[in-house]
mmCIF file with all atom_site columns, C-alpha atoms in Angstrom:
data_model
loop_
_atom_site.group_PDB
_atom_site.id
_atom_site.type_symbol
_atom_site.label_atom_id
_atom_site.label_alt_id
_atom_site.label_comp_id
_atom_site.label_asym_id
_atom_site.label_entity_id
_atom_site.label_seq_id
_atom_site.pdbx_PDB_ins_code
_atom_site.Cartn_x
_atom_site.Cartn_y
_atom_site.Cartn_z
_atom_site.occupancy
_atom_site.B_iso_or_equiv
_atom_site.pdbx_formal_charge
_atom_site.auth_seq_id
_atom_site.auth_comp_id
_atom_site.auth_asym_id
_atom_site.auth_atom_id
_atom_site.pdbx_PDB_model_num
ATOM 1   C CA . UNK K 1 1   ? 70.975 103.433 -21.175 1.00 0.00 ? 593 UNK K CA 1
ATOM 2   C CA . UNK K 1 2   ? 72.590 100.013 -21.077 1.00 0.00 ? 594 UNK K CA 1
ATOM 3   C CA . UNK K 1 3   ? 69.376 98.509  -19.687 1.00 0.00 ? 595 UNK K CA 1
ATOM 4   C CA . UNK K 1 4   ? 67.355 100.149 -22.448 1.00 0.00 ? 596 UNK K CA 1
ATOM 5   C CA . UNK K 1 5   ? 69.711 98.698  -25.045 1.00 0.00 ? 597 UNK K CA 1
ATOM 6   C CA . UNK K 1 6   ? 69.347 95.252  -23.485 1.00 0.00 ? 598 UNK K CA 1
ATOM 7   C CA . UNK K 1 7   ? 65.540 95.529  -23.597 1.00 0.00 ? 599 UNK K CA 1
ATOM 8   C CA . UNK K 1 8   ? 65.594 96.580  -27.247 1.00 0.00 ? 600 UNK K CA 1
ATOM 9   C CA . UNK K 1 9   ? 67.960 93.706  -28.099 1.00 0.00 ? 601 UNK K CA 1
ATOM 10  C CA . UNK K 1 10  ? 65.662 91.254  -26.297 1.00 0.00 ? 602 UNK K CA 1
ATOM 11  C CA . UNK K 1 11  ? 62.632 92.540  -28.206 1.00 0.00 ? 603 UNK K CA 1
ATOM 12  C CA . UNK K 1 12  ? 64.486 92.161  -31.495 1.00 0.00 ? 604 UNK K CA 1
ATOM 13  C CA . UNK K 1 13  ? 65.577 88.662  -30.486 1.00 0.00 ? 605 UNK K CA 1
ATOM 14  C CA . UNK K 1 14  ? 62.023 87.684  -29.546 1.00 0.00 ? 606 UNK K CA 1
ATOM 15  C CA . UNK K 1 15  ? 60.658 89.099  -32.791 1.00 0.00 ? 607 UNK K CA 1
ATOM 16  C CA . UNK K 1 16  ? 63.247 87.227  -34.862 1.00 0.00 ? 608 UNK K CA 1
ATOM 17  C CA . UNK K 1 17  ? 62.536 83.996  -32.987 1.00 0.00 ? 609 UNK K CA 1
ATOM 18  C CA . UNK K 1 18  ? 58.780 84.312  -33.530 1.00 0.00 ? 610 UNK K CA 1
ATOM 19  C CA . UNK K 1 19  ? 59.305 85.065  -37.230 1.00 0.00 ? 611 UNK K CA 1
ATOM 20  C CA . UNK K 1 20  ? 61.662 82.093  -37.720 1.00 0.00 ? 612 UNK K CA 1
ATOM 21  C CA . UNK K 1 21  ? 59.292 79.812  -35.822 1.00 0.00 ? 613 UNK K CA 1
ATOM 22  C CA . UNK K 1 22  ? 56.402 80.952  -37.995 1.00 0.00 ? 614 UNK K CA 1
ATOM 23  C CA . UNK K 1 23  ? 58.371 80.200  -41.174 1.00 0.00 ? 615 UNK K CA 1
ATOM 24  C CA . UNK K 1 24  ? 59.205 76.731  -39.866 1.00 0.00 ? 616 UNK K CA 1
ATOM 25  C CA . UNK K 1 25  ? 55.572 76.046  -38.942 1.00 0.00 ? 617 UNK K CA 1
ATOM 26  C CA . UNK K 1 26  ? 54.410 77.094  -42.409 1.00 0.00 ? 618 UNK K CA 1
ATOM 27  C CA . UNK K 1 27  ? 56.660 74.385  -43.856 1.00 0.00 ? 619 UNK K CA 1
ATOM 28  C CA . UNK K 1 28  ? 55.699 71.706  -41.308 1.00 0.00 ? 620 UNK K CA 1
ATOM 29  C CA . UNK K 1 29  ? 52.063 72.626  -40.707 1.00 0.00 ? 621 UNK K CA 1
ATOM 30  C CA . UNK K 1 30  ? 50.815 69.038  -41.009 1.00 0.00 ? 622 UNK K CA 1
ATOM 31  C CA . UNK K 1 31  ? 53.866 67.282  -39.554 1.00 0.00 ? 623 UNK K CA 1
ATOM 32  C CA . UNK K 1 32  ? 53.398 67.313  -35.751 1.00 0.00 ? 624 UNK K CA 1
ATOM 33  C CA . UNK K 1 33  ? 56.163 64.763  -35.290 1.00 0.00 ? 625 UNK K CA 1
ATOM 34  C CA . UNK K 1 34  ? 58.767 67.095  -36.752 1.00 0.00 ? 626 UNK K CA 1
ATOM 35  C CA . UNK K 1 35  ? 57.443 70.078  -34.789 1.00 0.00 ? 627 UNK K CA 1
ATOM 36  C CA . UNK K 1 36  ? 57.540 67.990  -31.626 1.00 0.00 ? 628 UNK K CA 1
ATOM 37  C CA . UNK K 1 37  ? 61.136 66.949  -32.301 1.00 0.00 ? 629 UNK K CA 1
ATOM 38  C CA . UNK K 1 38  ? 62.283 70.566  -32.762 1.00 0.00 ? 630 UNK K CA 1
ATOM 39  C CA . UNK K 1 39  ? 60.518 71.659  -29.577 1.00 0.00 ? 631 UNK K CA 1
ATOM 40  C CA . UNK K 1 40  ? 62.091 68.760  -27.722 1.00 0.00 ? 632 UNK K CA 1
ATOM 41  C CA . UNK K 1 41  ? 65.544 69.917  -28.847 1.00 0.00 ? 633 UNK K CA 1
ATOM 42  C CA . UNK K 1 42  ? 64.631 73.378  -27.612 1.00 0.00 ? 634 UNK K CA 1
ATOM 43  C CA . UNK K 1 43  ? 63.759 72.034  -24.164 1.00 0.00 ? 635 UNK K CA 1
ATOM 44  C CA . UNK K 1 44  ? 67.087 70.204  -23.943 1.00 0.00 ? 636 UNK K CA 1
ATOM 45  C CA . UNK K 1 45  ? 68.935 73.307  -25.139 1.00 0.00 ? 637 UNK K CA 1
ATOM 46  C CA . UNK K 1 46  ? 67.249 75.511  -22.543 1.00 0.00 ? 638 UNK K CA 1
ATOM 47  C CA . UNK K 1 47  ? 68.060 72.995  -19.823 1.00 0.00 ? 639 UNK K CA 1
ATOM 48  C CA . UNK K 1 48  ? 71.705 72.858  -20.922 1.00 0.00 ? 640 UNK K CA 1
ATOM 49  C CA . UNK K 1 49  ? 71.936 76.671  -20.850 1.00 0.00 ? 641 UNK K CA 1
ATOM 50  C CA . UNK K 1 50  ? 70.441 76.909  -17.371 1.00 0.00 ? 642 UNK K CA 1
ATOM 51  C CA . UNK K 1 51  ? 72.739 74.168  -16.096 1.00 0.00 ? 643 UNK K CA 1
ATOM 52  C CA . UNK K 1 52  ? 75.737 75.997  -17.566 1.00 0.00 ? 644 UNK K CA 1
ATOM 53  C CA . UNK K 1 53  ? 74.730 79.208  -15.763 1.00 0.00 ? 645 UNK K CA 1
ATOM 54  C CA . UNK K 1 54  ? 74.677 77.325  -12.475 1.00 0.00 ? 646 UNK K CA 1
ATOM 55  C CA . UNK K 1 55  ? 78.051 75.751  -13.235 1.00 0.00 ? 647 UNK K CA 1
ATOM 56  C CA . UNK K 1 56  ? 79.570 79.189  -13.939 1.00 0.00 ? 648 UNK K CA 1
ATOM 57  C CA . UNK K 1 57  ? 78.225 80.616  -10.694 1.00 0.00 ? 649 UNK K CA 1
ATOM 58  C CA . UNK K 1 58  ? 75.788 83.123  -12.179 1.00 0.00 ? 650 UNK K CA 1
ATOM 59  C CA . UNK K 1 59  ? 72.846 81.323  -10.568 1.00 0.00 ? 651 UNK K CA 1
ATOM 60  C CA . UNK K 1 60  ? 72.635 79.552  -7.208  1.00 0.00 ? 652 UNK K CA 1
ATOM 61  C CA . UNK K 1 61  ? 72.835 75.770  -7.278  1.00 0.00 ? 653 UNK K CA 1
ATOM 62  C CA . UNK K 1 62  ? 69.334 75.122  -5.916  1.00 0.00 ? 654 UNK K CA 1
ATOM 63  C CA . UNK K 1 63  ? 67.844 76.816  -8.983  1.00 0.00 ? 655 UNK K CA 1
ATOM 64  C CA . UNK K 1 64  ? 69.130 73.958  -11.135 1.00 0.00 ? 656 UNK K CA 1
ATOM 65  C CA . UNK K 1 65  ? 66.816 71.504  -9.384  1.00 0.00 ? 657 UNK K CA 1
ATOM 66  C CA . UNK K 1 66  ? 63.858 73.822  -9.877  1.00 0.00 ? 658 UNK K CA 1
ATOM 67  C CA . UNK K 1 67  ? 64.849 74.166  -13.533 1.00 0.00 ? 659 UNK K CA 1
ATOM 68  C CA . UNK K 1 68  ? 65.064 70.404  -14.048 1.00 0.00 ? 660 UNK K CA 1
ATOM 69  C CA . UNK K 1 69  ? 61.678 69.859  -12.399 1.00 0.00 ? 661 UNK K CA 1
ATOM 70  C CA . UNK K 1 70  ? 59.873 72.592  -14.326 1.00 0.00 ? 662 UNK K CA 1
ATOM 71  C CA . UNK K 1 71  ? 61.491 71.673  -17.642 1.00 0.00 ? 663 UNK K CA 1
ATOM 72  C CA . UNK K 1 72  ? 60.705 67.977  -17.222 1.00 0.00 ? 664 UNK K CA 1
ATOM 73  C CA . UNK K 1 73  ? 57.215 68.164  -15.711 1.00 0.00 ? 665 UNK K CA 1
ATOM 74  C CA . UNK K 1 74  ? 56.259 71.306  -17.610 1.00 0.00 ? 666 UNK K CA 1
ATOM 75  C CA . UNK K 1 75  ? 57.919 71.924  -20.970 1.00 0.00 ? 667 UNK K CA 1
ATOM 76  C CA . UNK K 1 76  ? 58.817 68.324  -21.836 1.00 0.00 ? 668 UNK K CA 1
ATOM 77  C CA . UNK K 1 77  ? 55.388 67.099  -20.752 1.00 0.00 ? 669 UNK K CA 1
ATOM 78  C CA . UNK K 1 78  ? 53.730 69.646  -23.057 1.00 0.00 ? 670 UNK K CA 1
ATOM 79  C CA . UNK K 1 79  ? 55.984 68.677  -25.960 1.00 0.00 ? 671 UNK K CA 1
ATOM 80  C CA . UNK K 1 80  ? 55.343 64.953  -25.556 1.00 0.00 ? 672 UNK K CA 1
ATOM 81  C CA . UNK K 1 81  ? 51.576 65.576  -25.535 1.00 0.00 ? 673 UNK K CA 1
ATOM 82  C CA . UNK K 1 82  ? 51.644 67.897  -28.540 1.00 0.00 ? 674 UNK K CA 1
ATOM 83  C CA . UNK K 1 83  ? 49.412 68.556  -30.506 1.00 0.00 ? 675 UNK K CA 1
ATOM 84  C CA . UNK K 1 84  ? 46.703 67.714  -27.956 1.00 0.00 ? 676 UNK K CA 1
ATOM 85  C CA . UNK K 1 85  ? 44.748 70.803  -26.891 1.00 0.00 ? 677 UNK K CA 1
ATOM 86  C CA . UNK K 1 86  ? 43.675 71.390  -23.293 1.00 0.00 ? 678 UNK K CA 1
ATOM 87  C CA . UNK K 1 87  ? 41.121 73.722  -21.742 1.00 0.00 ? 679 UNK K CA 1
ATOM 88  C CA . UNK K 1 88  ? 42.389 76.702  -19.773 1.00 0.00 ? 680 UNK K CA 1
ATOM 89  C CA . UNK K 1 89  ? 40.789 75.345  -16.581 1.00 0.00 ? 681 UNK K CA 1
ATOM 90  C CA . UNK K 1 90  ? 42.284 71.848  -17.017 1.00 0.00 ? 682 UNK K CA 1
ATOM 91  C CA . UNK K 1 91  ? 44.923 70.460  -14.679 1.00 0.00 ? 683 UNK K CA 1
ATOM 92  C CA . UNK K 1 92  ? 47.426 70.569  -17.529 1.00 0.00 ? 684 UNK K CA 1
ATOM 93  C CA . UNK K 1 93  ? 46.981 74.327  -18.081 1.00 0.00 ? 685 UNK K CA 1
ATOM 94  C CA . UNK K 1 94  ? 46.971 75.180  -14.367 1.00 0.00 ? 686 UNK K CA 1
ATOM 95  C CA . UNK K 1 95  ? 50.074 73.073  -13.830 1.00 0.00 ? 687 UNK K CA 1
ATOM 96  C CA . UNK K 1 96  ? 51.892 74.806  -16.664 1.00 0.00 ? 688 UNK K CA 1
ATOM 97  C CA . UNK K 1 97  ? 51.030 78.252  -15.272 1.00 0.00 ? 689 UNK K CA 1
ATOM 98  C CA . UNK K 1 98  ? 52.162 77.248  -11.780 1.00 0.00 ? 690 UNK K CA 1
ATOM 99  C CA . UNK K 1 99  ? 55.470 75.895  -13.080 1.00 0.00 ? 691 UNK K CA 1
ATOM 100 C CA . UNK K 1 100 ? 56.097 79.016  -15.180 1.00 0.00 ? 692 UNK K CA 1
ATOM 101 C CA . UNK K 1 101 ? 55.548 81.243  -12.148 1.00 0.00 ? 693 UNK K CA 1
ATOM 102 C CA . UNK K 1 102 ? 57.715 78.967  -10.002 1.00 0.00 ? 694 UNK K CA 1
ATOM 103 C CA . UNK K 1 103 ? 60.569 79.095  -12.507 1.00 0.00 ? 695 UNK K CA 1
ATOM 104 C CA . UNK K 1 104 ? 60.246 82.878  -12.879 1.00 0.00 ? 696 UNK K CA 1
ATOM 105 C CA . UNK K 1 105 ? 60.499 83.542  -9.142  1.00 0.00 ? 697 UNK K CA 1
ATOM 106 C CA . UNK K 1 106 ? 63.256 80.958  -8.743  1.00 0.00 ? 698 UNK K CA 1
ATOM 107 C CA . UNK K 1 107 ? 65.532 82.629  -11.267 1.00 0.00 ? 699 UNK K CA 1
ATOM 108 C CA . UNK K 1 108 ? 64.655 86.061  -9.900  1.00 0.00 ? 700 UNK K CA 1
ATOM 109 C CA . UNK K 1 109 ? 65.627 85.006  -6.379  1.00 0.00 ? 701 UNK K CA 1
ATOM 110 C CA . UNK K 1 110 ? 68.455 82.701  -7.436  1.00 0.00 ? 702 UNK K CA 1
ATOM 111 C CA . UNK K 1 111 ? 70.670 85.224  -9.215  1.00 0.00 ? 703 UNK K CA 1
ATOM 112 C CA . UNK K 1 112 ? 73.978 85.502  -7.391  1.00 0.00 ? 704 UNK K CA 1
ATOM 113 C CA . UNK K 1 113 ? 74.264 89.220  -8.223  1.00 0.00 ? 705 UNK K CA 1
ATOM 114 C CA . UNK K 1 114 ? 70.964 90.708  -9.304  1.00 0.00 ? 706 UNK K CA 1
ATOM 115 C CA . UNK K 1 115 ? 72.372 94.058  -10.434 1.00 0.00 ? 707 UNK K CA 1
ATOM 116 C CA . UNK K 1 116 ? 75.267 92.723  -12.484 1.00 0.00 ? 708 UNK K CA 1
ATOM 117 C CA . UNK K 1 117 ? 73.181 89.922  -14.021 1.00 0.00 ? 709 UNK K CA 1
ATOM 118 C CA . UNK K 1 118 ? 69.969 91.852  -14.646 1.00 0.00 ? 710 UNK K CA 1
ATOM 119 C CA . UNK K 1 119 ? 70.360 91.571  -18.420 1.00 0.00 ? 711 UNK K CA 1
ATOM 120 C CA . UNK K 1 120 ? 70.885 87.827  -18.061 1.00 0.00 ? 712 UNK K CA 1
ATOM 121 C CA . UNK K 1 121 ? 67.733 87.503  -15.972 1.00 0.00 ? 713 UNK K CA 1
ATOM 122 C CA . UNK K 1 122 ? 65.743 89.400  -18.589 1.00 0.00 ? 714 UNK K CA 1
ATOM 123 C CA . UNK K 1 123 ? 67.129 87.143  -21.307 1.00 0.00 ? 715 UNK K CA 1
ATOM 124 C CA . UNK K 1 124 ? 66.144 84.001  -19.378 1.00 0.00 ? 716 UNK K CA 1
ATOM 125 C CA . UNK K 1 125 ? 62.675 85.334  -18.655 1.00 0.00 ? 717 UNK K CA 1
ATOM 126 C CA . UNK K 1 126 ? 62.113 85.967  -22.358 1.00 0.00 ? 718 UNK K CA 1
ATOM 127 C CA . UNK K 1 127 ? 63.920 83.083  -24.066 1.00 0.00 ? 719 UNK K CA 1
ATOM 128 C CA . UNK K 1 128 ? 63.633 80.241  -21.550 1.00 0.00 ? 720 UNK K CA 1
ATOM 129 C CA . UNK K 1 129 ? 60.363 80.922  -19.757 1.00 0.00 ? 721 UNK K CA 1
ATOM 130 C CA . UNK K 1 130 ? 57.643 83.196  -21.113 1.00 0.00 ? 722 UNK K CA 1
ATOM 131 C CA . UNK K 1 131 ? 58.305 82.885  -24.838 1.00 0.00 ? 723 UNK K CA 1
ATOM 132 C CA . UNK K 1 132 ? 57.730 79.115  -24.742 1.00 0.00 ? 724 UNK K CA 1
ATOM 133 C CA . UNK K 1 133 ? 53.930 79.241  -24.204 1.00 0.00 ? 725 UNK K CA 1
ATOM 134 C CA . UNK K 1 134 ? 53.560 81.644  -27.151 1.00 0.00 ? 726 UNK K CA 1
ATOM 135 C CA . UNK K 1 135 ? 55.613 79.401  -29.452 1.00 0.00 ? 727 UNK K CA 1
ATOM 136 C CA . UNK K 1 136 ? 53.627 76.377  -28.256 1.00 0.00 ? 728 UNK K CA 1
ATOM 137 C CA . UNK K 1 137 ? 50.277 78.031  -29.021 1.00 0.00 ? 729 UNK K CA 1
ATOM 138 C CA . UNK K 1 138 ? 51.603 79.099  -32.418 1.00 0.00 ? 730 UNK K CA 1
ATOM 139 C CA . UNK K 1 139 ? 52.423 75.459  -33.175 1.00 0.00 ? 731 UNK K CA 1
ATOM 140 C CA . UNK K 1 140 ? 48.970 74.111  -32.311 1.00 0.00 ? 732 UNK K CA 1
ATOM 141 C CA . UNK K 1 141 ? 47.029 73.246  -35.493 1.00 0.00 ? 733 UNK K CA 1
ATOM 142 C CA . UNK K 1 142 ? 44.273 75.654  -36.493 1.00 0.00 ? 734 UNK K CA 1
ATOM 143 C CA . UNK K 1 143 ? 41.980 72.733  -37.318 1.00 0.00 ? 735 UNK K CA 1
ATOM 144 C CA . UNK K 1 144 ? 40.519 71.334  -34.083 1.00 0.00 ? 736 UNK K CA 1
ATOM 145 C CA . UNK K 1 145 ? 40.388 67.898  -35.701 1.00 0.00 ? 737 UNK K CA 1
ATOM 146 C CA . UNK K 1 146 ? 44.197 67.896  -35.754 1.00 0.00 ? 738 UNK K CA 1
ATOM 147 C CA . UNK K 1 147 ? 44.532 68.956  -32.091 1.00 0.00 ? 739 UNK K CA 1
ATOM 148 C CA . UNK K 1 148 ? 44.696 65.356  -30.924 1.00 0.00 ? 740 UNK K CA 1
ATOM 149 C CA . UNK K 1 149 ? 47.414 62.761  -30.474 1.00 0.00 ? 741 UNK K CA 1
ATOM 150 C CA . UNK K 1 150 ? 47.414 59.496  -32.410 1.00 0.00 ? 742 UNK K CA 1
ATOM 151 C CA . UNK K 1 151 ? 46.838 57.516  -29.239 1.00 0.00 ? 743 UNK K CA 1
ATOM 152 C CA . UNK K 1 152 ? 45.113 58.722  -26.062 1.00 0.00 ? 744 UNK K CA 1
ATOM 153 C CA . UNK K 1 153 ? 47.836 56.914  -24.128 1.00 0.00 ? 745 UNK K CA 1
ATOM 154 C CA . UNK K 1 154 ? 50.246 59.688  -25.152 1.00 0.00 ? 746 UNK K CA 1
ATOM 155 C CA . UNK K 1 155 ? 48.039 62.425  -23.678 1.00 0.00 ? 747 UNK K CA 1
ATOM 156 C CA . UNK K 1 156 ? 49.000 61.465  -20.135 1.00 0.00 ? 748 UNK K CA 1
ATOM 157 C CA . UNK K 1 157 ? 51.032 63.371  -17.580 1.00 0.00 ? 749 UNK K CA 1
ATOM 158 C CA . UNK K 1 158 ? 54.721 62.554  -17.955 1.00 0.00 ? 750 UNK K CA 1
ATOM 159 C CA . UNK K 1 159 ? 55.040 61.594  -14.273 1.00 0.00 ? 751 UNK K CA 1
ATOM 160 C CA . UNK K 1 160 ? 52.278 59.014  -14.717 1.00 0.00 ? 752 UNK K CA 1
ATOM 161 C CA . UNK K 1 161 ? 54.030 57.679  -17.807 1.00 0.00 ? 753 UNK K CA 1
ATOM 162 C CA . UNK K 1 162 ? 57.294 57.342  -15.884 1.00 0.00 ? 754 UNK K CA 1
ATOM 163 C CA . UNK K 1 163 ? 55.473 55.489  -13.108 1.00 0.00 ? 755 UNK K CA 1
ATOM 164 C CA . UNK K 1 164 ? 53.849 53.163  -15.634 1.00 0.00 ? 756 UNK K CA 1
ATOM 165 C CA . UNK K 1 165 ? 57.233 52.393  -17.190 1.00 0.00 ? 757 UNK K CA 1
ATOM 166 C CA . UNK K 1 166 ? 58.739 51.678  -13.782 1.00 0.00 ? 758 UNK K CA 1
ATOM 167 C CA . UNK K 1 167 ? 55.862 49.527  -12.570 1.00 0.00 ? 759 UNK K CA 1
ATOM 168 C CA . UNK K 1 168 ? 54.816 47.612  -15.696 1.00 0.00 ? 760 UNK K CA 1
ATOM 169 C CA . UNK K 1 169 ? 57.011 45.284  -17.728 1.00 0.00 ? 761 UNK K CA 1
ATOM 170 C CA . UNK K 1 170 ? 54.456 45.431  -20.558 1.00 0.00 ? 762 UNK K CA 1
ATOM 171 C CA . UNK K 1 171 ? 54.733 49.217  -20.740 1.00 0.00 ? 763 UNK K CA 1
ATOM 172 C CA . UNK K 1 172 ? 58.522 48.944  -20.890 1.00 0.00 ? 764 UNK K CA 1
ATOM 173 C CA . UNK K 1 173 ? 58.324 46.446  -23.747 1.00 0.00 ? 765 UNK K CA 1
ATOM 174 C CA . UNK K 1 174 ? 55.890 48.661  -25.671 1.00 0.00 ? 766 UNK K CA 1
ATOM 175 C CA . UNK K 1 175 ? 58.128 51.704  -25.115 1.00 0.00 ? 767 UNK K CA 1
ATOM 176 C CA . UNK K 1 176 ? 61.222 49.774  -26.213 1.00 0.00 ? 768 UNK K CA 1
ATOM 177 C CA . UNK K 1 177 ? 59.472 48.516  -29.341 1.00 0.00 ? 769 UNK K CA 1
ATOM 178 C CA . UNK K 1 178 ? 58.317 52.049  -30.163 1.00 0.00 ? 770 UNK K CA 1
ATOM 179 C CA . UNK K 1 179 ? 61.838 53.449  -29.723 1.00 0.00 ? 771 UNK K CA 1
ATOM 180 C CA . UNK K 1 180 ? 63.307 50.658  -31.829 1.00 0.00 ? 772 UNK K CA 1
ATOM 181 C CA . UNK K 1 181 ? 60.759 51.288  -34.578 1.00 0.00 ? 773 UNK K CA 1
ATOM 182 C CA . UNK K 1 182 ? 61.522 55.024  -34.531 1.00 0.00 ? 774 UNK K CA 1
ATOM 183 C CA . UNK K 1 183 ? 65.244 54.351  -34.708 1.00 0.00 ? 775 UNK K CA 1
ATOM 184 C CA . UNK K 1 184 ? 64.956 52.007  -37.710 1.00 0.00 ? 776 UNK K CA 1
ATOM 185 C CA . UNK K 1 185 ? 62.702 54.458  -39.539 1.00 0.00 ? 777 UNK K CA 1
ATOM 186 C CA . UNK K 1 186 ? 65.381 57.133  -39.120 1.00 0.00 ? 778 UNK K CA 1
ATOM 187 C CA . UNK K 1 187 ? 68.060 54.724  -40.340 1.00 0.00 ? 779 UNK K CA 1
ATOM 188 C CA . UNK K 1 188 ? 65.964 53.856  -43.384 1.00 0.00 ? 780 UNK K CA 1
ATOM 189 C CA . UNK K 1 189 ? 65.410 57.531  -44.150 1.00 0.00 ? 781 UNK K CA 1
ATOM 190 C CA . UNK K 1 190 ? 69.123 58.295  -43.808 1.00 0.00 ? 782 UNK K CA 1
ATOM 191 C CA . UNK K 1 191 ? 70.069 55.388  -46.081 1.00 0.00 ? 783 UNK K CA 1
ATOM 192 C CA . UNK K 1 192 ? 67.634 56.614  -48.732 1.00 0.00 ? 784 UNK K CA 1
ATOM 193 C CA . UNK K 1 193 ? 69.104 60.101  -48.738 1.00 0.00 ? 785 UNK K CA 1
ATOM 194 C CA . UNK K 1 194 ? 72.800 59.250  -48.686 1.00 0.00 ? 786 UNK K CA 1
ATOM 195 C CA . UNK K 1 195 ? 74.733 56.354  -50.192 1.00 0.00 ? 787 UNK K CA 1
ATOM 196 C CA . UNK K 1 196 ? 77.558 56.975  -47.724 1.00 0.00 ? 788 UNK K CA 1
ATOM 197 C CA . UNK K 1 197 ? 75.133 56.756  -44.834 1.00 0.00 ? 789 UNK K CA 1
ATOM 198 C CA . UNK K 1 198 ? 73.732 53.536  -46.325 1.00 0.00 ? 790 UNK K CA 1
ATOM 199 C CA . UNK K 1 199 ? 77.185 51.943  -46.383 1.00 0.00 ? 791 UNK K CA 1
ATOM 200 C CA . UNK K 1 200 ? 77.878 52.999  -42.784 1.00 0.00 ? 792 UNK K CA 1
ATOM 201 C CA . UNK K 1 201 ? 74.476 51.803  -41.553 1.00 0.00 ? 793 UNK K CA 1
ATOM 202 C CA . UNK K 1 202 ? 74.754 48.456  -43.323 1.00 0.00 ? 794 UNK K CA 1
ATOM 203 C CA . UNK K 1 203 ? 78.205 47.938  -41.835 1.00 0.00 ? 795 UNK K CA 1
ATOM 204 C CA . UNK K 1 204 ? 76.871 48.417  -38.289 1.00 0.00 ? 796 UNK K CA 1
ATOM 205 C CA . UNK K 1 205 ? 73.308 47.094  -38.514 1.00 0.00 ? 797 UNK K CA 1
ATOM 206 C CA . UNK K 1 206 ? 72.721 43.519  -39.624 1.00 0.00 ? 798 UNK K CA 1
ATOM 207 C CA . UNK K 1 207 ? 68.956 43.993  -39.562 1.00 0.00 ? 799 UNK K CA 1
ATOM 208 C CA . UNK K 1 208 ? 69.120 46.988  -41.846 1.00 0.00 ? 800 UNK K CA 1
ATOM 209 C CA . UNK K 1 209 ? 71.520 45.162  -44.154 1.00 0.00 ? 801 UNK K CA 1
ATOM 210 C CA . UNK K 1 210 ? 69.098 42.241  -44.485 1.00 0.00 ? 802 UNK K CA 1
ATOM 211 C CA . UNK K 1 211 ? 66.196 44.612  -45.160 1.00 0.00 ? 803 UNK K CA 1
ATOM 212 C CA . UNK K 1 212 ? 68.083 46.344  -47.965 1.00 0.00 ? 804 UNK K CA 1
ATOM 213 C CA . UNK K 1 213 ? 69.028 43.019  -49.517 1.00 0.00 ? 805 UNK K CA 1
ATOM 214 C CA . UNK K 1 214 ? 65.375 41.947  -49.427 1.00 0.00 ? 806 UNK K CA 1
ATOM 215 C CA . UNK K 1 215 ? 64.311 45.159  -51.132 1.00 0.00 ? 807 UNK K CA 1
ATOM 216 C CA . UNK K 1 216 ? 67.018 44.657  -53.780 1.00 0.00 ? 808 UNK K CA 1
ATOM 217 C CA . UNK K 1 217 ? 65.799 41.135  -54.559 1.00 0.00 ? 809 UNK K CA 1
ATOM 218 C CA . UNK K 1 218 ? 62.192 42.352  -54.853 1.00 0.00 ? 810 UNK K CA 1
ATOM 219 C CA . UNK K 1 219 ? 63.241 45.056  -57.295 1.00 0.00 ? 811 UNK K CA 1
#
C-alpha cells in the first residue's frame, strides 16, 4: 500500500512538473537563451541532490562519479547545445541513451538499502533521469528553422569544447570575452529594472558606471 501511494505521488509530481514546464515554455517559446538557463539550473540542482544523497549515505560513493560524468557529458552537453536538433541515429542521441541507461543501472545497484530506499530510487528515476528527455523534447521549437544554434561552434560535444579551451589560448580568450559580455548584459538589465541595483552596480563596477554616465550625457 505504501509503494502504491509512492507511485501515485510520483505520477502526480511528474504531471505537475510537465504542466508547469509547459506553462513556462508558452511564455518563453522564442527565447531559447532563457529556456537554456532554466534547464542549466535544473542540471545543477539534480547534481546537488544526488551529491547530497551520497553524503547522507543513502547511495554508495562510487555512484557520485557516475552521476557527475552523466550529468556533465549528457545533460549539460544537451543543454549547452539547445535548441539544436539531432537525428535519432546520431552520436549525440546514442550517447544520451547510453548515459541514461548507465545512470539508471548505477543508482539501482548503488542504493545502500534497496528495500528501505525503494521510494527514493523511484523518485530519482522519474525526476532526475527519465523525465529529463521528455522535458527537453517539449522545449525544442516546433519550427525546424528555429532548431539551430546561433553558431555551429556551439553544437559541439562538451568534451571537445573543454579540450579546445585547454589547448587553445584563442578559444580561452573568446570564451572569456563571451562570459564578460554576458555578465555586463545582465548587469545592464538589472540596473534598468531597479534603481537600488543600479547604485550597487555602479559602486562596484567602474565600467558600468562610465557606461551609465555616457548614456546620461547622450540623453
